């Protein structure tokens, strides 16, 4: 017995809106064809786009100190050293 509900290929075609709404709501499904599992429909993890000021401050306190000279040396080592116009090439 599967841990998530099964949906046939035909049901997926005929009830796609209902099934996709359930996936959007967090439900996962195993898709079957002729009684055999062929795939899974799983919701995508949502990425947070906002970090609160309090969270940012807490993360910043836990971050290691940065030596400004080492930071600049790293930037210089990885930065594009061409001083000409890149569109002129």
PDB file of N, CA and C in Angstrom:
ATOM      1  N   UNK A   1       0.842  -1.182   0.000  1.00  0.00           N
ATOM      2  CA  UNK A   1       0.000   0.000   0.000  1.00  0.00           C
ATOM      3  C   UNK A   1       0.888   1.246   0.000  1.00  0.00           C
ATOM      4  N   UNK A   2       0.612   2.182  -0.905  1.00  0.00           N
ATOM      5  CA  UNK A   2       1.458   3.370  -1.016  1.00  0.00           C
ATOM      6  C   UNK A   2       1.124   4.374   0.082  1.00  0.00           C
ATOM      7  N   UNK A   3       2.103   5.227   0.386  1.00  0.00           N
ATOM      8  CA  UNK A   3       1.939   6.222   1.443  1.00  0.00           C
ATOM      9  C   UNK A   3       1.113   7.409   0.975  1.00  0.00           C
ATOM     10  N   UNK A   4       0.924   7.536  -0.328  1.00  0.00           N
ATOM     11  CA  UNK A   4       0.146   8.650  -0.856  1.00  0.00           C
ATOM     12  C   UNK A   4      -0.932   8.098  -1.784  1.00  0.00           C
ATOM     13  N   UNK A   5      -2.011   8.839  -1.957  1.00  0.00           N
ATOM     14  CA  UNK A   5      -3.103   8.352  -2.798  1.00  0.00           C
ATOM     15  C   UNK A   5      -2.662   8.165  -4.248  1.00  0.00           C
ATOM     16  N   UNK A   6      -3.288   7.205  -4.899  1.00  0.00           N
ATOM     17  CA  UNK A   6      -3.011   6.968  -6.307  1.00  0.00           C
ATOM     18  C   UNK A   6      -4.062   7.660  -7.161  1.00  0.00           C
ATOM     19  N   UNK A   7      -3.640   8.101  -8.329  1.00  0.00           N
ATOM     20  CA  UNK A   7      -4.546   8.709  -9.286  1.00  0.00           C
ATOM     21  C   UNK A   7      -4.198   8.102 -10.643  1.00  0.00           C
ATOM     22  N   UNK A   8      -5.208   7.661 -11.357  1.00  0.00           N
ATOM     23  CA  UNK A   8      -4.949   7.061 -12.661  1.00  0.00           C
ATOM     24  C   UNK A   8      -4.669   8.151 -13.690  1.00  0.00           C
ATOM     25  N   UNK A   9      -4.041   7.741 -14.759  1.00  0.00           N
ATOM     26  CA  UNK A   9      -3.751   8.678 -15.839  1.00  0.00           C
ATOM     27  C   UNK A   9      -5.054   9.304 -16.342  1.00  0.00           C
ATOM     28  N   UNK A  10      -6.086   8.504 -16.455  1.00  0.00           N
ATOM     29  CA  UNK A  10      -7.383   9.000 -16.923  1.00  0.00           C
ATOM     30  C   UNK A  10      -7.963  10.024 -15.953  1.00  0.00           C
ATOM     31  N   UNK A  11      -7.905   9.711 -14.642  1.00  0.00           N
ATOM     32  CA  UNK A  11      -8.393  10.670 -13.647  1.00  0.00           C
ATOM     33  C   UNK A  11      -7.596  11.965 -13.688  1.00  0.00           C
ATOM     34  N   UNK A  12      -6.308  11.840 -13.882  1.00  0.00           N
ATOM     35  CA  UNK A  12      -5.472  13.032 -13.970  1.00  0.00           C
ATOM     36  C   UNK A  12      -5.914  13.899 -15.142  1.00  0.00           C
ATOM     37  N   UNK A  13      -6.206  13.273 -16.256  1.00  0.00           N
ATOM     38  CA  UNK A  13      -6.664  14.022 -17.431  1.00  0.00           C
ATOM     39  C   UNK A  13      -8.044  14.637 -17.184  1.00  0.00           C
ATOM     40  N   UNK A  14      -8.964  13.853 -16.625  1.00  0.00           N
ATOM     41  CA  UNK A  14     -10.347  14.311 -16.468  1.00  0.00           C
ATOM     42  C   UNK A  14     -10.562  15.235 -15.270  1.00  0.00           C
ATOM     43  N   UNK A  15      -9.734  15.095 -14.248  1.00  0.00           N
ATOM     44  CA  UNK A  15      -9.913  15.893 -13.030  1.00  0.00           C
ATOM     45  C   UNK A  15      -8.667  16.714 -12.721  1.00  0.00           C
ATOM     46  N   UNK A  16      -8.001  17.183 -13.768  1.00  0.00           N
ATOM     47  CA  UNK A  16      -6.709  17.835 -13.578  1.00  0.00           C
ATOM     48  C   UNK A  16      -6.797  19.053 -12.657  1.00  0.00           C
ATOM     49  N   UNK A  17      -7.825  19.868 -12.821  1.00  0.00           N
ATOM     50  CA  UNK A  17      -7.923  21.061 -11.972  1.00  0.00           C
ATOM     51  C   UNK A  17      -8.042  20.683 -10.504  1.00  0.00           C
ATOM     52  N   UNK A  18      -8.908  19.751 -10.207  1.00  0.00           N
ATOM     53  CA  UNK A  18      -9.124  19.306  -8.826  1.00  0.00           C
ATOM     54  C   UNK A  18      -7.831  18.714  -8.239  1.00  0.00           C
ATOM     55  N   UNK A  19      -7.152  17.913  -9.028  1.00  0.00           N
ATOM     56  CA  UNK A  19      -5.930  17.262  -8.556  1.00  0.00           C
ATOM     57  C   UNK A  19      -4.808  18.284  -8.388  1.00  0.00           C
ATOM     58  N   UNK A  20      -4.674  19.200  -9.345  1.00  0.00           N
ATOM     59  CA  UNK A  20      -3.628  20.223  -9.239  1.00  0.00           C
ATOM     60  C   UNK A  20      -3.888  21.162  -8.062  1.00  0.00           C
ATOM     61  N   UNK A  21      -5.157  21.458  -7.787  1.00  0.00           N
ATOM     62  CA  UNK A  21      -5.484  22.265  -6.605  1.00  0.00           C
ATOM     63  C   UNK A  21      -5.045  21.544  -5.334  1.00  0.00           C
ATOM     64  N   UNK A  22      -5.245  20.213  -5.295  1.00  0.00           N
ATOM     65  CA  UNK A  22      -4.817  19.432  -4.133  1.00  0.00           C
ATOM     66  C   UNK A  22      -3.296  19.434  -4.012  1.00  0.00           C
ATOM     67  N   UNK A  23      -2.586  19.324  -5.140  1.00  0.00           N
ATOM     68  CA  UNK A  23      -1.120  19.375  -5.114  1.00  0.00           C
ATOM     69  C   UNK A  23      -0.666  20.740  -4.614  1.00  0.00           C
ATOM     70  N   UNK A  24      -1.300  21.790  -5.105  1.00  0.00           N
ATOM     71  CA  UNK A  24      -0.956  23.134  -4.657  1.00  0.00           C
ATOM     72  C   UNK A  24      -1.183  23.281  -3.154  1.00  0.00           C
ATOM     73  N   UNK A  25      -2.176  22.555  -2.639  1.00  0.00           N
ATOM     74  CA  UNK A  25      -2.470  22.584  -1.211  1.00  0.00           C
ATOM     75  C   UNK A  25      -1.572  21.686  -0.372  1.00  0.00           C
ATOM     76  N   UNK A  26      -0.631  20.992  -1.019  1.00  0.00           N
ATOM     77  CA  UNK A  26       0.315  20.180  -0.267  1.00  0.00           C
ATOM     78  C   UNK A  26       0.154  18.685  -0.418  1.00  0.00           C
ATOM     79  N   UNK A  27      -0.850  18.219  -1.130  1.00  0.00           N
ATOM     80  CA  UNK A  27      -1.098  16.785  -1.297  1.00  0.00           C
ATOM     81  C   UNK A  27      -0.198  16.208  -2.391  1.00  0.00           C
ATOM     82  N   UNK A  28       0.308  15.002  -2.179  1.00  0.00           N
ATOM     83  CA  UNK A  28       1.098  14.282  -3.179  1.00  0.00           C
ATOM     84  C   UNK A  28       0.286  13.114  -3.709  1.00  0.00           C
ATOM     85  N   UNK A  29       0.553  12.725  -4.950  1.00  0.00           N
ATOM     86  CA  UNK A  29      -0.148  11.614  -5.589  1.00  0.00           C
ATOM     87  C   UNK A  29       0.842  10.725  -6.328  1.00  0.00           C
ATOM     88  N   UNK A  30       0.517   9.431  -6.399  1.00  0.00           N
ATOM     89  CA  UNK A  30       1.219   8.517  -7.280  1.00  0.00           C
ATOM     90  C   UNK A  30       0.339   8.346  -8.509  1.00  0.00           C
ATOM     91  N   UNK A  31       0.897   8.585  -9.690  1.00  0.00           N
ATOM     92  CA  UNK A  31       0.152   8.455 -10.938  1.00  0.00           C
ATOM     93  C   UNK A  31       0.347   7.028 -11.444  1.00  0.00           C
ATOM     94  N   UNK A  32      -0.773   6.386 -11.834  1.00  0.00           N
ATOM     95  CA  UNK A  32      -0.703   5.012 -12.336  1.00  0.00           C
ATOM     96  C   UNK A  32      -1.247   4.921 -13.755  1.00  0.00           C
ATOM     97  N   UNK A  33      -0.743   3.933 -14.485  1.00  0.00           N
ATOM     98  CA  UNK A  33      -1.258   3.602 -15.815  1.00  0.00           C
ATOM     99  C   UNK A  33      -1.385   2.083 -15.858  1.00  0.00           C
ATOM    100  N   UNK A  34      -2.553   1.616 -16.203  1.00  0.00           N
ATOM    101  CA  UNK A  34      -2.830   0.175 -16.234  1.00  0.00           C
ATOM    102  C   UNK A  34      -2.481  -0.498 -14.913  1.00  0.00           C
ATOM    103  N   UNK A  35      -2.722   0.226 -13.809  1.00  0.00           N
ATOM    104  CA  UNK A  35      -2.493  -0.333 -12.482  1.00  0.00           C
ATOM    105  C   UNK A  35      -1.059  -0.289 -11.997  1.00  0.00           C
ATOM    106  N   UNK A  36      -0.146   0.263 -12.798  1.00  0.00           N
ATOM    107  CA  UNK A  36       1.265   0.320 -12.429  1.00  0.00           C
ATOM    108  C   UNK A  36       1.676   1.773 -12.164  1.00  0.00           C
ATOM    109  N   UNK A  37       2.388   1.998 -11.085  1.00  0.00           N
ATOM    110  CA  UNK A  37       2.859   3.359 -10.803  1.00  0.00           C
ATOM    111  C   UNK A  37       3.841   3.820 -11.885  1.00  0.00           C
ATOM    112  N   UNK A  38       3.638   5.043 -12.390  1.00  0.00           N
ATOM    113  CA  UNK A  38       4.526   5.577 -13.423  1.00  0.00           C
ATOM    114  C   UNK A  38       5.147   6.908 -13.028  1.00  0.00           C
ATOM    115  N   UNK A  39       4.659   7.526 -11.980  1.00  0.00           N
ATOM    116  CA  UNK A  39       5.223   8.811 -11.585  1.00  0.00           C
ATOM    117  C   UNK A  39       4.582   9.329 -10.316  1.00  0.00           C
ATOM    118  N   UNK A  40       5.077  10.487  -9.899  1.00  0.00           N
ATOM    119  CA  UNK A  40       4.550  11.126  -8.704  1.00  0.00           C
ATOM    120  C   UNK A  40       4.282  12.592  -8.985  1.00  0.00           C
ATOM    121  N   UNK A  41       3.216  13.082  -8.411  1.00  0.00           N
ATOM    122  CA  UNK A  41       2.927  14.514  -8.399  1.00  0.00           C
ATOM    123  C   UNK A  41       3.171  14.973  -6.974  1.00  0.00           C
ATOM    124  N   UNK A  42       4.122  15.863  -6.823  1.00  0.00           N
ATOM    125  CA  UNK A  42       4.452  16.364  -5.488  1.00  0.00           C
ATOM    126  C   UNK A  42       4.506  17.881  -5.532  1.00  0.00           C
ATOM    127  N   UNK A  43       4.072  18.537  -4.472  1.00  0.00           N
ATOM    128  CA  UNK A  43       4.151  20.005  -4.450  1.00  0.00           C
ATOM    129  C   UNK A  43       5.596  20.461  -4.363  1.00  0.00           C
ATOM    130  N   UNK A  44       5.886  21.581  -4.991  1.00  0.00           N
ATOM    131  CA  UNK A  44       7.209  22.171  -4.896  1.00  0.00           C
ATOM    132  C   UNK A  44       7.331  22.894  -3.571  1.00  0.00           C
ATOM    133  N   UNK A  45       8.529  22.845  -3.003  1.00  0.00           N
ATOM    134  CA  UNK A  45       8.749  23.605  -1.780  1.00  0.00           C
ATOM    135  C   UNK A  45       8.745  25.074  -2.139  1.00  0.00           C
ATOM    136  N   UNK A  46       8.079  25.840  -1.348  1.00  0.00           N
ATOM    137  CA  UNK A  46       8.035  27.284  -1.591  1.00  0.00           C
ATOM    138  C   UNK A  46       9.232  27.936  -0.942  1.00  0.00           C
ATOM    139  N   UNK A  47       9.883  28.768  -1.702  1.00  0.00           N
ATOM    140  CA  UNK A  47      11.022  29.492  -1.175  1.00  0.00           C
ATOM    141  C   UNK A  47      10.549  30.799  -0.567  1.00  0.00           C
ATOM    142  N   UNK A  48      11.054  31.064   0.616  1.00  0.00           N
ATOM    143  CA  UNK A  48      10.728  32.343   1.231  1.00  0.00           C
ATOM    144  C   UNK A  48      11.482  33.437   0.502  1.00  0.00           C
ATOM    145  N   UNK A  49      10.862  34.559   0.310  1.00  0.00           N
ATOM    146  CA  UNK A  49      11.508  35.677  -0.351  1.00  0.00           C
ATOM    147  C   UNK A  49      11.828  36.802   0.627  1.00  0.00           C
ATOM    148  N   UNK A  50      11.325  36.679   1.823  1.00  0.00           N
ATOM    149  CA  UNK A  50      11.482  37.757   2.784  1.00  0.00           C
ATOM    150  C   UNK A  50      12.130  37.214   4.046  1.00  0.00           C
ATOM    151  N   UNK A  51      13.114  37.896   4.535  1.00  0.00           N
ATOM    152  CA  UNK A  51      13.729  37.572   5.819  1.00  0.00           C
ATOM    153  C   UNK A  51      13.487  38.775   6.727  1.00  0.00           C
ATOM    154  N   UNK A  52      12.918  38.508   7.869  1.00  0.00           N
ATOM    155  CA  UNK A  52      12.607  39.609   8.781  1.00  0.00           C
ATOM    156  C   UNK A  52      13.888  40.252   9.306  1.00  0.00           C
ATOM    157  N   UNK A  53      13.767  41.475   9.743  1.00  0.00           N
ATOM    158  CA  UNK A  53      14.915  42.204  10.293  1.00  0.00           C
ATOM    159  C   UNK A  53      15.494  41.447  11.486  1.00  0.00           C
ATOM    160  N   UNK A  54      14.631  40.894  12.309  1.00  0.00           N
ATOM    161  CA  UNK A  54      15.070  40.154  13.495  1.00  0.00           C
ATOM    162  C   UNK A  54      15.877  38.913  13.085  1.00  0.00           C
ATOM    163  N   UNK A  55      15.388  38.173  12.078  1.00  0.00           N
ATOM    164  CA  UNK A  55      16.120  37.000  11.595  1.00  0.00           C
ATOM    165  C   UNK A  55      17.468  37.387  11.001  1.00  0.00           C
ATOM    166  N   UNK A  56      17.482  38.449  10.206  1.00  0.00           N
ATOM    167  CA  UNK A  56      18.724  38.902   9.588  1.00  0.00           C
ATOM    168  C   UNK A  56      19.740  39.297  10.652  1.00  0.00           C
ATOM    169  N   UNK A  57      19.290  40.002  11.671  1.00  0.00           N
ATOM    170  CA  UNK A  57      20.188  40.420  12.750  1.00  0.00           C
ATOM    171  C   UNK A  57      20.755  39.208  13.482  1.00  0.00           C
ATOM    172  N   UNK A  58      19.917  38.204  13.728  1.00  0.00           N
ATOM    173  CA  UNK A  58      20.385  36.999  14.417  1.00  0.00           C
ATOM    174  C   UNK A  58      21.394  36.240  13.563  1.00  0.00           C
ATOM    175  N   UNK A  59      21.132  36.145  12.253  1.00  0.00           N
ATOM    176  CA  UNK A  59      22.083  35.468  11.364  1.00  0.00           C
ATOM    177  C   UNK A  59      23.389  36.244  11.276  1.00  0.00           C
ATOM    178  N   UNK A  60      23.304  37.554  11.264  1.00  0.00           N
ATOM    179  CA  UNK A  60      24.496  38.389  11.155  1.00  0.00           C
ATOM    180  C   UNK A  60      25.379  38.265  12.393  1.00  0.00           C
ATOM    181  N   UNK A  61      24.758  38.149  13.562  1.00  0.00           N
ATOM    182  CA  UNK A  61      25.540  37.993  14.795  1.00  0.00           C
ATOM    183  C   UNK A  61      26.299  36.676  14.805  1.00  0.00           C
ATOM    184  N   UNK A  62      25.717  35.653  14.180  1.00  0.00           N
ATOM    185  CA  UNK A  62      26.348  34.336  14.166  1.00  0.00           C
ATOM    186  C   UNK A  62      27.368  34.197  13.035  1.00  0.00           C
ATOM    187  N   UNK A  63      27.412  35.155  12.124  1.00  0.00           N
ATOM    188  CA  UNK A  63      28.341  35.083  10.993  1.00  0.00           C
ATOM    189  C   UNK A  63      29.768  35.361  11.463  1.00  0.00           C
ATOM    190  N   UNK A  64      30.745  34.724  10.810  1.00  0.00           N
ATOM    191  CA  UNK A  64      32.130  34.979  11.209  1.00  0.00           C
ATOM    192  C   UNK A  64      32.565  36.393  10.830  1.00  0.00           C
ATOM    193  N   UNK A  65      33.529  36.922  11.560  1.00  0.00           N
ATOM    194  CA  UNK A  65      34.079  38.242  11.239  1.00  0.00           C
ATOM    195  C   UNK A  65      34.782  38.177   9.888  1.00  0.00           C
ATOM    196  N   UNK A  66      34.738  39.282   9.174  1.00  0.00           N
ATOM    197  CA  UNK A  66      35.365  39.356   7.861  1.00  0.00           C
ATOM    198  C   UNK A  66      36.486  40.371   7.905  1.00  0.00           C
ATOM    199  N   UNK A  67      37.673  39.908   7.495  1.00  0.00           N
ATOM    200  CA  UNK A  67      38.807  40.814   7.382  1.00  0.00           C
ATOM    201  C   UNK A  67      38.671  41.548   6.057  1.00  0.00           C
ATOM    202  N   UNK A  68      38.610  42.875   6.096  1.00  0.00           N
ATOM    203  CA  UNK A  68      38.344  43.662   4.900  1.00  0.00           C
ATOM    204  C   UNK A  68      39.442  43.487   3.850  1.00  0.00           C
ATOM    205  N   UNK A  69      40.700  43.363   4.270  1.00  0.00           N
ATOM    206  CA  UNK A  69      41.791  43.195   3.309  1.00  0.00           C
ATOM    207  C   UNK A  69      41.703  41.850   2.594  1.00  0.00           C
ATOM    208  N   UNK A  70      41.358  40.799   3.329  1.00  0.00           N
ATOM    209  CA  UNK A  70      41.179  39.476   2.716  1.00  0.00           C
ATOM    210  C   UNK A  70      39.983  39.493   1.773  1.00  0.00           C
ATOM    211  N   UNK A  71      38.918  40.147   2.196  1.00  0.00           N
ATOM    212  CA  UNK A  71      37.724  40.260   1.350  1.00  0.00           C
ATOM    213  C   UNK A  71      38.052  40.951   0.030  1.00  0.00           C
ATOM    214  N   UNK A  72      38.772  42.076   0.097  1.00  0.00           N
ATOM    215  CA  UNK A  72      39.130  42.806  -1.121  1.00  0.00           C
ATOM    216  C   UNK A  72      40.079  41.997  -1.995  1.00  0.00           C
ATOM    217  N   UNK A  73      40.990  41.278  -1.390  1.00  0.00           N
ATOM    218  CA  UNK A  73      41.914  40.432  -2.158  1.00  0.00           C
ATOM    219  C   UNK A  73      41.134  39.334  -2.891  1.00  0.00           C
ATOM    220  N   UNK A  74      40.148  38.743  -2.225  1.00  0.00           N
ATOM    221  CA  UNK A  74      39.310  37.732  -2.873  1.00  0.00           C
ATOM    222  C   UNK A  74      38.528  38.331  -4.039  1.00  0.00           C
ATOM    223  N   UNK A  75      37.999  39.531  -3.834  1.00  0.00           N
ATOM    224  CA  UNK A  75      37.273  40.200  -4.925  1.00  0.00           C
ATOM    225  C   UNK A  75      38.189  40.475  -6.106  1.00  0.00           C
ATOM    226  N   UNK A  76      39.367  40.985  -5.822  1.00  0.00           N
ATOM    227  CA  UNK A  76      40.320  41.283  -6.894  1.00  0.00           C
ATOM    228  C   UNK A  76      40.730  40.028  -7.648  1.00  0.00           C
ATOM    229  N   UNK A  77      40.847  38.926  -6.942  1.00  0.00           N
ATOM    230  CA  UNK A  77      41.273  37.681  -7.573  1.00  0.00           C
ATOM    231  C   UNK A  77      40.198  37.110  -8.492  1.00  0.00           C
ATOM    232  N   UNK A  78      38.936  37.395  -8.209  1.00  0.00           N
ATOM    233  CA  UNK A  78      37.859  36.817  -9.006  1.00  0.00           C
ATOM    234  C   UNK A  78      37.198  37.802  -9.951  1.00  0.00           C
ATOM    235  N   UNK A  79      37.487  39.076  -9.789  1.00  0.00           N
ATOM    236  CA  UNK A  79      36.828  40.094 -10.616  1.00  0.00           C
ATOM    237  C   UNK A  79      37.426  40.114 -12.018  1.00  0.00           C
ATOM    238  N   UNK A  80      36.642  40.591 -12.944  1.00  0.00           N
ATOM    239  CA  UNK A  80      37.095  40.769 -14.321  1.00  0.00           C
ATOM    240  C   UNK A  80      38.154  41.863 -14.332  1.00  0.00           C
ATOM    241  N   UNK A  81      39.328  41.536 -14.835  1.00  0.00           N
ATOM    242  CA  UNK A  81      40.425  42.502 -14.804  1.00  0.00           C
ATOM    243  C   UNK A  81      40.515  43.341 -16.076  1.00  0.00           C
ATOM    244  N   UNK A  82      39.612  43.103 -17.008  1.00  0.00           N
ATOM    245  CA  UNK A  82      39.633  43.890 -18.248  1.00  0.00           C
ATOM    246  C   UNK A  82      39.078  45.286 -17.967  1.00  0.00           C
ATOM    247  N   UNK A  83      39.836  46.280 -18.327  1.00  0.00           N
ATOM    248  CA  UNK A  83      39.389  47.644 -18.099  1.00  0.00           C
ATOM    249  C   UNK A  83      38.731  48.232 -19.329  1.00  0.00           C
ATOM    250  N   UNK A  84      38.745  47.475 -20.421  1.00  0.00           N
ATOM    251  CA  UNK A  84      38.133  47.981 -21.662  1.00  0.00           C
ATOM    252  C   UNK A  84      36.623  47.709 -21.653  1.00  0.00           C
ATOM    253  N   UNK A  85      35.987  48.241 -22.610  1.00  0.00           N
ATOM    254  CA  UNK A  85      34.550  48.084 -22.764  1.00  0.00           C
ATOM    255  C   UNK A  85      34.244  46.665 -23.267  1.00  0.00           C
ATOM    256  N   UNK A  86      33.469  45.856 -22.519  1.00  0.00           N
ATOM    257  CA  UNK A  86      33.194  44.495 -22.953  1.00  0.00           C
ATOM    258  C   UNK A  86      32.382  44.438 -24.243  1.00  0.00           C
ATOM    259  N   UNK A  87      31.694  45.517 -24.556  1.00  0.00           N
ATOM    260  CA  UNK A  87      30.881  45.528 -25.788  1.00  0.00           C
ATOM    261  C   UNK A  87      31.716  45.879 -26.999  1.00  0.00           C
ATOM    262  N   UNK A  88      32.938  46.349 -26.766  1.00  0.00           N
ATOM    263  CA  UNK A  88      33.811  46.719 -27.880  1.00  0.00           C
ATOM    264  C   UNK A  88      34.547  45.508 -28.454  1.00  0.00           C
ATOM    265  N   UNK A  89      34.462  44.367 -27.797  1.00  0.00           N
ATOM    266  CA  UNK A  89      35.163  43.151 -28.261  1.00  0.00           C
ATOM    267  C   UNK A  89      34.497  42.543 -29.452  1.00  0.00           C
TER     268      UNK A  89
END
